[in-house]
Short mmCIF file of C-alpha atoms in Angstrom, two decimals:
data_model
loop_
_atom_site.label_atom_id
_atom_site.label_comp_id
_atom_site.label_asym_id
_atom_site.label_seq_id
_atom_site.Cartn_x
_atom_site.Cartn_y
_atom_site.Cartn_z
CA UNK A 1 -39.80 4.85 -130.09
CA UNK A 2 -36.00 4.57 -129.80
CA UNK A 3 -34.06 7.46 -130.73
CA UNK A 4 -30.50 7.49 -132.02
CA UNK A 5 -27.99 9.88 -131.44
CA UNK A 6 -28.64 13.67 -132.32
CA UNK A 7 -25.83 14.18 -134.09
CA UNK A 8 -27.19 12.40 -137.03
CA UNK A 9 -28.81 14.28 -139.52
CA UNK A 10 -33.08 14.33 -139.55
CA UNK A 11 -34.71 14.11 -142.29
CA UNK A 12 -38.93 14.37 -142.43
CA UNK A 13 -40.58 11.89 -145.41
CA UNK A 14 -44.62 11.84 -146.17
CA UNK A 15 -45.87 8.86 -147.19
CA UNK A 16 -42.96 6.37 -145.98
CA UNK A 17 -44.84 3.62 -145.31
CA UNK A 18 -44.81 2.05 -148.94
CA UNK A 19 -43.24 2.58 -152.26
CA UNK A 20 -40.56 5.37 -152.69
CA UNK A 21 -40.73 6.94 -149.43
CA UNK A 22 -40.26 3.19 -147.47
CA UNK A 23 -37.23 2.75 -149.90
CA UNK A 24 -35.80 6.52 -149.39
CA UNK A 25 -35.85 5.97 -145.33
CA UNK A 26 -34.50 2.38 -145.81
CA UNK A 27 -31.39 4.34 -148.40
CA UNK A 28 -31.35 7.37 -145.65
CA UNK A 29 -30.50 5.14 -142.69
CA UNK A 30 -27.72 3.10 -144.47
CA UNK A 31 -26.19 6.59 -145.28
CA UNK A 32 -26.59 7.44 -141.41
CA UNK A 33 -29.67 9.56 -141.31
CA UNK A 34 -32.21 10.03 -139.19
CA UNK A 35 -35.33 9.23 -140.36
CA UNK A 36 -38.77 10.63 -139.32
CA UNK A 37 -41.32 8.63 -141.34
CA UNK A 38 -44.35 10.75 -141.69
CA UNK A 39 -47.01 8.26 -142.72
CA UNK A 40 -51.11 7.87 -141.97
CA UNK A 41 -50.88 4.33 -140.74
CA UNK A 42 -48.00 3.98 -138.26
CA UNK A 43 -48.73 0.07 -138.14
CA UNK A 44 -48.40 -0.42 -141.69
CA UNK A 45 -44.87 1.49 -141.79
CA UNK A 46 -43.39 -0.32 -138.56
CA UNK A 47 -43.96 -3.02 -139.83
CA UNK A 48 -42.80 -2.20 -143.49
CA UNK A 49 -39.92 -0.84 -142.23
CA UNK A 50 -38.92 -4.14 -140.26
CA UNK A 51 -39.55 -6.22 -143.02
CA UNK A 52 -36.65 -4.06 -144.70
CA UNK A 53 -34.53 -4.74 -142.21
CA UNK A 54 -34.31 -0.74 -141.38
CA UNK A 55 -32.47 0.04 -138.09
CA UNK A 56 -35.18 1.22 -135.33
CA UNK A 57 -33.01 3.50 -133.53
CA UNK A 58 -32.69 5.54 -137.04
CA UNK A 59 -36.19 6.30 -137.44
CA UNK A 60 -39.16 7.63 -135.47
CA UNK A 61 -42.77 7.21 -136.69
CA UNK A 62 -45.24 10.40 -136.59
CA UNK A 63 -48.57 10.74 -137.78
CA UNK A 64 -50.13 12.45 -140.41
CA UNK A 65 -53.05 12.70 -142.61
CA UNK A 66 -51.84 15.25 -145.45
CA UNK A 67 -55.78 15.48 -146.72
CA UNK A 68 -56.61 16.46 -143.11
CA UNK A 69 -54.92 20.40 -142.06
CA UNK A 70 -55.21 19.95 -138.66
CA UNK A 71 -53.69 16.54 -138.95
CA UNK A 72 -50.87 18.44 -140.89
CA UNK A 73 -50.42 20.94 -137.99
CA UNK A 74 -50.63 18.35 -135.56
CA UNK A 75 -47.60 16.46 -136.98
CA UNK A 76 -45.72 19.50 -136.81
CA UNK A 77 -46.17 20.02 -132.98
CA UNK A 78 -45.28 16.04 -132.87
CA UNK A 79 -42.40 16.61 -134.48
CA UNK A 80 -40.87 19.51 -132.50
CA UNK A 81 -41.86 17.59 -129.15
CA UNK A 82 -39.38 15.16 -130.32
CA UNK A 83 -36.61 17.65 -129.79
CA UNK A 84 -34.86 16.95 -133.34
CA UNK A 85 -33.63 19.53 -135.24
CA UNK A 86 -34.90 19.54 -139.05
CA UNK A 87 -32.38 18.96 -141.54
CA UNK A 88 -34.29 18.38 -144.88
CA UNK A 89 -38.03 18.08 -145.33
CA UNK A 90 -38.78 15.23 -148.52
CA UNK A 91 -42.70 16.40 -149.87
CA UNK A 92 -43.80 12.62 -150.84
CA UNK A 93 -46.79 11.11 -150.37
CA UNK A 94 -49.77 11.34 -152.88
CA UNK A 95 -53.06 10.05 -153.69
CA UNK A 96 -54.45 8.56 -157.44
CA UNK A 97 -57.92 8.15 -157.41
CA UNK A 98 -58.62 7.44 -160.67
CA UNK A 99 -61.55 5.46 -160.77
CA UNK A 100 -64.06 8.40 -158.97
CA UNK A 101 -67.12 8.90 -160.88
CA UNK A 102 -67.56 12.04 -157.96
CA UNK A 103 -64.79 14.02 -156.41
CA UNK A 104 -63.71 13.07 -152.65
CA UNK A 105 -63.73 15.69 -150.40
CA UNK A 106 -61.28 16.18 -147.55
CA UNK A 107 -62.35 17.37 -143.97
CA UNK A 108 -62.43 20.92 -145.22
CA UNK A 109 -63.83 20.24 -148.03
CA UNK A 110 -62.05 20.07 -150.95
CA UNK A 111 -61.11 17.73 -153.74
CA UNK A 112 -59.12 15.09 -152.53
CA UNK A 113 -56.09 14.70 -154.88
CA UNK A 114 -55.11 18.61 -154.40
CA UNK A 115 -56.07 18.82 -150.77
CA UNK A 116 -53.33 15.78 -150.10
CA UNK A 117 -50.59 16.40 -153.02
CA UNK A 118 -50.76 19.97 -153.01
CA UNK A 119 -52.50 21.67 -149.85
CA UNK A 120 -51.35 19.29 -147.29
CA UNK A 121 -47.39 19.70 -148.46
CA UNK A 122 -47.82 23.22 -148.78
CA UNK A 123 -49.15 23.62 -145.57
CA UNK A 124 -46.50 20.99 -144.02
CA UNK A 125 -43.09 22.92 -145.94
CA UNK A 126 -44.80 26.53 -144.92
CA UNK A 127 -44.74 25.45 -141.45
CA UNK A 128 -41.74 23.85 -140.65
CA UNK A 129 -39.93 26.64 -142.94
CA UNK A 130 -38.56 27.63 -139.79
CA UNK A 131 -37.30 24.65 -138.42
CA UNK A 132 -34.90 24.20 -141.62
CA UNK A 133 -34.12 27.48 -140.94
CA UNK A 134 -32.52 27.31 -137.49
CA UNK A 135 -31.07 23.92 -138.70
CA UNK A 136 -27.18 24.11 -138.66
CA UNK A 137 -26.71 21.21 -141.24
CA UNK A 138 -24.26 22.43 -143.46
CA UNK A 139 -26.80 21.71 -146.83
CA UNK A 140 -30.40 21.96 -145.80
CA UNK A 141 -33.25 21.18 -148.29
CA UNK A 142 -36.54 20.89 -148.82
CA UNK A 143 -37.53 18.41 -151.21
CA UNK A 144 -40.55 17.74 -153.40
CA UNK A 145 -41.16 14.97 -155.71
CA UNK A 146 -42.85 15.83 -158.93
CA UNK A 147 -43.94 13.62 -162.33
CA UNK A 148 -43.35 13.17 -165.65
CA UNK A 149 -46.81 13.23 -166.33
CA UNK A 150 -47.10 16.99 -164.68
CA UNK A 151 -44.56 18.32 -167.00
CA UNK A 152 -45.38 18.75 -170.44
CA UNK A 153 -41.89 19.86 -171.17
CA UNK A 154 -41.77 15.82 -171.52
CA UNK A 155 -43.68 13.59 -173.87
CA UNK A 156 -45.63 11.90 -170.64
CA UNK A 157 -46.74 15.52 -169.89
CA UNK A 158 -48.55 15.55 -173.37
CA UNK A 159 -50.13 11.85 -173.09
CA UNK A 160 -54.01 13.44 -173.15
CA UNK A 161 -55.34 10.56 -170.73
CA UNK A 162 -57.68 11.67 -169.38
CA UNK A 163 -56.32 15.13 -169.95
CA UNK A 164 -53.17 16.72 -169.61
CA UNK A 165 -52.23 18.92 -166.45
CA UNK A 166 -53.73 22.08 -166.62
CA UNK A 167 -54.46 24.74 -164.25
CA UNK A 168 -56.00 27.22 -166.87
CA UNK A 169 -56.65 30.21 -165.18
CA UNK A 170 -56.74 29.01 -161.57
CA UNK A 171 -60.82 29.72 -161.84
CA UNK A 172 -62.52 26.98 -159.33
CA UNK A 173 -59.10 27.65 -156.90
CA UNK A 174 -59.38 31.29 -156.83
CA UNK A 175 -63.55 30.72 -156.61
CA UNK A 176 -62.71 29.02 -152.76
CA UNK A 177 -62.18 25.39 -154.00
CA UNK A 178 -65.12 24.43 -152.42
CA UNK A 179 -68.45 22.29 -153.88
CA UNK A 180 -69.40 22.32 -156.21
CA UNK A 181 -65.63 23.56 -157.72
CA UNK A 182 -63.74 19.85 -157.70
CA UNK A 183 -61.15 21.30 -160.58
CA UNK A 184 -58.01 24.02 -160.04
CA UNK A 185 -59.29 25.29 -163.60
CA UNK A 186 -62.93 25.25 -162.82
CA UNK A 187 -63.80 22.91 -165.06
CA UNK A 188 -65.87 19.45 -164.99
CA UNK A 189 -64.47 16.50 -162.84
CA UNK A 190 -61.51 14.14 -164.01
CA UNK A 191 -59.81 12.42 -161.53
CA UNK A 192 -56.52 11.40 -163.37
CA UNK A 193 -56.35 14.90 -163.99
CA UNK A 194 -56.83 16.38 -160.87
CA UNK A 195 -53.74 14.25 -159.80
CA UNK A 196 -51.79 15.52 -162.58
CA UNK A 197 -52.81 19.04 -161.65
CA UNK A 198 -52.01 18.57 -157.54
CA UNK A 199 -48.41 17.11 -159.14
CA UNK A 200 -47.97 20.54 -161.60
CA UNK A 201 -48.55 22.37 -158.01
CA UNK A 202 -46.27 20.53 -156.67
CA UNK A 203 -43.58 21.73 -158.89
CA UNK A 204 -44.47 25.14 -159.41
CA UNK A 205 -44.56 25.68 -155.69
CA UNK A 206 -40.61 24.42 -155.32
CA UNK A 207 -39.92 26.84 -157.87
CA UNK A 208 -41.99 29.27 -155.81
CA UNK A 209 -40.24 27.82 -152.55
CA UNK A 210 -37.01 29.11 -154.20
CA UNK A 211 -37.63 32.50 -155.35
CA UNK A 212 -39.22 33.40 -152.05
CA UNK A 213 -36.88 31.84 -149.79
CA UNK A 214 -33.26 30.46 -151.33
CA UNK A 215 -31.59 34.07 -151.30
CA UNK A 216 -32.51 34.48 -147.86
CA UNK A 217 -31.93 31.51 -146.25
CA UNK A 218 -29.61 29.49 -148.32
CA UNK A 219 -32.31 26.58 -147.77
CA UNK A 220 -32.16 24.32 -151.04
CA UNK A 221 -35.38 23.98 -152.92
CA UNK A 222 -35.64 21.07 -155.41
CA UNK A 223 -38.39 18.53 -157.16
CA UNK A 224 -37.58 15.47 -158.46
CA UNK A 225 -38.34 12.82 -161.01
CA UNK A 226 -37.04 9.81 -160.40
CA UNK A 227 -38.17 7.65 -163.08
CA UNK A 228 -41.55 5.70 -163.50
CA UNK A 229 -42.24 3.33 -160.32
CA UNK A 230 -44.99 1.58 -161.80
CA UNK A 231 -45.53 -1.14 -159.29
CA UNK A 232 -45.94 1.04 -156.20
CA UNK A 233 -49.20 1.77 -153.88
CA UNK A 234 -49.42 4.36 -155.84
CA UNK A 235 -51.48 2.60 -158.32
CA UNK A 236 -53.49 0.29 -156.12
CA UNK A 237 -57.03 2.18 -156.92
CA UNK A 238 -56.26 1.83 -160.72
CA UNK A 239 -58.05 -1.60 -162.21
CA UNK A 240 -56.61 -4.28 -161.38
CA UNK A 241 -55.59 -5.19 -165.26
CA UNK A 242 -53.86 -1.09 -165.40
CA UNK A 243 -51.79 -2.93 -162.07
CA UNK A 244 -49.68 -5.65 -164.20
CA UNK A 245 -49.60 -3.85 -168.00
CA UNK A 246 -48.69 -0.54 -166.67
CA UNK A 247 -45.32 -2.02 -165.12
CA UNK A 248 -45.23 -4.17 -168.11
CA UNK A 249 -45.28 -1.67 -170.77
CA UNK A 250 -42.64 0.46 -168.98
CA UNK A 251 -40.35 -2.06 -168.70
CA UNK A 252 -41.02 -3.04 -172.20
CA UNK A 253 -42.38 -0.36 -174.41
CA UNK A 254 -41.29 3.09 -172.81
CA UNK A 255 -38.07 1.70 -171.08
CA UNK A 256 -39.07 4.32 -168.14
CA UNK A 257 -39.58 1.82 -165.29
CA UNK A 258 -37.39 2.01 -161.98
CA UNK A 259 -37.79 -0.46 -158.92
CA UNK A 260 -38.64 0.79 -155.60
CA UNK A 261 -35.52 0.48 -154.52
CA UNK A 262 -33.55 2.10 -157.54
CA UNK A 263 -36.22 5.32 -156.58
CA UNK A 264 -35.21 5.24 -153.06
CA UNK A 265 -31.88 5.61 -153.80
CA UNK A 266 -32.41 8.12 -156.21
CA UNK A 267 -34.30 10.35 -153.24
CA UNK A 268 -31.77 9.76 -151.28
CA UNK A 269 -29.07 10.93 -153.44
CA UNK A 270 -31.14 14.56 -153.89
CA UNK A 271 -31.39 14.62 -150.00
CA UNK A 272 -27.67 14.01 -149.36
CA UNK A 273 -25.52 13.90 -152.35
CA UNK A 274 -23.14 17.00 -152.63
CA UNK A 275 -23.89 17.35 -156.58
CA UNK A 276 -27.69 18.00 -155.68
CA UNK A 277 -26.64 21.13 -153.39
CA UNK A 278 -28.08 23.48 -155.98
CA UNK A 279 -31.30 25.11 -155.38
CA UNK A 280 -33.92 25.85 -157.88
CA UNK A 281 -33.82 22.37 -159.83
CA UNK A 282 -36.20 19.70 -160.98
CA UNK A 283 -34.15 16.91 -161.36
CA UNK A 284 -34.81 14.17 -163.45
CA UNK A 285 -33.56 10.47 -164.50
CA UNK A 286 -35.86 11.14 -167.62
CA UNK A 287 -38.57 9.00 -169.64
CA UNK A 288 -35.82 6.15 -170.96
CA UNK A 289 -34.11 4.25 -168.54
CA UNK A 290 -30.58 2.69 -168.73
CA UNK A 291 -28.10 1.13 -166.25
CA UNK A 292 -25.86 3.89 -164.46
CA UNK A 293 -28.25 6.96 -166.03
CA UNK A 294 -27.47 10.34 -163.99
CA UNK A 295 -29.92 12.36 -162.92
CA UNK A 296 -30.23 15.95 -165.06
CA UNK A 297 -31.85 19.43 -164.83
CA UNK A 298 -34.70 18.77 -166.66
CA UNK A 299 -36.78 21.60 -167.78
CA UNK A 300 -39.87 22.47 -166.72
CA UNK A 301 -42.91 23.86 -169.25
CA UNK A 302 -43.47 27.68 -170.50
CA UNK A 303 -46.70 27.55 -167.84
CA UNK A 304 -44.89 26.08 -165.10
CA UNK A 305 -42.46 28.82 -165.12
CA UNK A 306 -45.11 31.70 -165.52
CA UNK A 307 -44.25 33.75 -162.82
CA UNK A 308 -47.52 35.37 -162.41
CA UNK A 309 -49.23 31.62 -162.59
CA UNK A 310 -47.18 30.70 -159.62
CA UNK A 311 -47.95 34.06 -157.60
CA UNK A 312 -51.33 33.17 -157.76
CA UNK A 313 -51.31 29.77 -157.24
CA UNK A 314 -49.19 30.85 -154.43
CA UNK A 315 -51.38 33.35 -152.50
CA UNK A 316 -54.84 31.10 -153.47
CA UNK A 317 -53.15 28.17 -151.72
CA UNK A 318 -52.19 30.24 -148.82
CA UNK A 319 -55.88 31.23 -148.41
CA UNK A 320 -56.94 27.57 -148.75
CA UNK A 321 -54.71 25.97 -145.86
CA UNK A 322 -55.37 29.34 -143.44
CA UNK A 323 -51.72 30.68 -143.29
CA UNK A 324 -51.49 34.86 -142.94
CA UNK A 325 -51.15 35.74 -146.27
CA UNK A 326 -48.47 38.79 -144.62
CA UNK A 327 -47.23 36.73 -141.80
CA UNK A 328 -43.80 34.52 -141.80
CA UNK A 329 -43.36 30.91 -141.18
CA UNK A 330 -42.75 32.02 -137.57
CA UNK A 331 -45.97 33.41 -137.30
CA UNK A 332 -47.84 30.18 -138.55
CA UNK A 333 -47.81 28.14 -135.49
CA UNK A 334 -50.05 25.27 -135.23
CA UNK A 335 -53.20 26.09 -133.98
#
């Protein structure tokens, strides 16, 4: 791997082999960044990333397997050995599975959607907490992308296929998570929703990330929306027909769509753009698109913002990925 000069900025993307995270390293390196592309098939993103054209002495490739902790603990060692310091961490990659009849489990054993989206991230930002820390970048962040469809602030967070995000009372993730529990609430199997739910955690946990950390540390903690990318990887378990009208009607019918490219962009802007320096934010390009639209605090739901949801969710999560429950970052080496 070639490595460009240290004095450029680092920044740490999951799931940067395809889709908005290829296009946010491709923006990143034009804007002189340092990219390390966290992805689970380091073939697939070399090559993705020299089909862009993107600079190989601006990026070094590390593996990771968000589903998989130890794989998530194992990128972290990888990515101190590289001697780079940690400038902003971008929370990216995800798994749909919405075609499961039965939930996937992950190697410790829990449903696959919220063991990659939420588990694996919160592991990932918990451990390298410290690395942003000691960073002397003059704006460090940490970085999580969220969905319209999590937030039913927004009329996609209402749309009840199959079911609106939900955690209810955090039964089956207080219960252990574990079989038969494939459901945050407890509740009977539905893939689409399970997504939606890993995506609420998502943002809840920034907010989290913010109240627990910003005062101290001055680290920035932000989600994003960054419109509808309908036509990414994202989708490639959906049926095939759901793969050409879903980018159809939202370029169409709900005006949300947003190329790749036009998403990279906008990730990059909330990683390096002075006007996203404010902690505490979900920004958001909205539902409607239209030429030259700037991003906006968008508000999040009444239950995204219960305080006592999020302590909860918080400590249940902590229990689920093995971190100390009274130990910092520090303290959370990778074992």
């Amino acid at each position: 791997m070639n490595e460009s000069s240290p004095t450029l900025p680092t920044v740490l993307i999951t799931g940067a082999s395809s889709g908005v995270g290829l296009y946010a390293s491709l923006a990143l390196t034009k804007r002189d960044w340092h990219v390390v592309m966290a992805c689970r098939d380091l073939p697939k993103a070399r090559a993705a990333a020299n089909e862009l054209g993107i600079r190989g002495d601006r990026i070094t490739l590390l593996h990771v397997d968000l589903a998989d902790q130890a794989s998530v603990r194992g990128l972290v060692q990888a990515f101190r050995a590289t001697g780079r310091s940690l400038d902003v961490l971008v929370c990216n990659a995800a798994v749909y599975q919405p075609r499961l009849e039965e939930p996937m489990r992950s190697p410790e054993g829990y449903e696959i959607s919220v063991a990659t989206n939420h588990f694996g991230h919160f592991l990932l930002a918990n451990l390298l907490l410290p690395d942003l820390e000691r960073s002397t970048w003059p704006s460090r962040r940490l970085i999580t992308l969220g969905t319209v469809t999590a937030n039913s602030a927004e009329f996609g967070g209402k749309v009840p296929i199959p079911a609106p995000a939900d955690l209810g009372d955090l039964a089956g993730l207080e219960a252990g998570f574990l079989a038969p529990v494939a459901m945050i609430d407890g509740k009977r199997f539905k893939p689409g929703k399970a997504y939606k739910d890993s995506k609420l955690c998502n943002m809840i946990v920034g907010r989290e990330f913010h109240r627990r950390h910003h005062a101290r540390t001055g680290i920035v903690f932000n989600t994003l929306y960054p419109g509808c990318v309908a036509d990414s990887a994202l989708f490639r378990s959906t049926p095939r027909a759901f793969q050409v009208i879903f980018p159809w009607f939202q370029k169409n019918i709900t005006k949300g769509y947003v190329t790749q490219a036009l998403s990279g962009e906008r990730v990059a802007e909330v990683v390096a753009g002075e006007d996203f320096a404010e902690s505490g934010v979900h920004w958001s390009w909205g539902n409607r698109q239209r030429e030259g639209r700037k991003a906006f605090s968008q508000p999040l739901s009444a239950r995204a913002q219960d305080q006592a949801l999020a302590e909860r969710l918080w400590d249940a999560s902590v229990r689920c990925v093995g971190l100390s429950a009274g130990a910092g970052a520090e303290d959370q080496a990778p074992r």
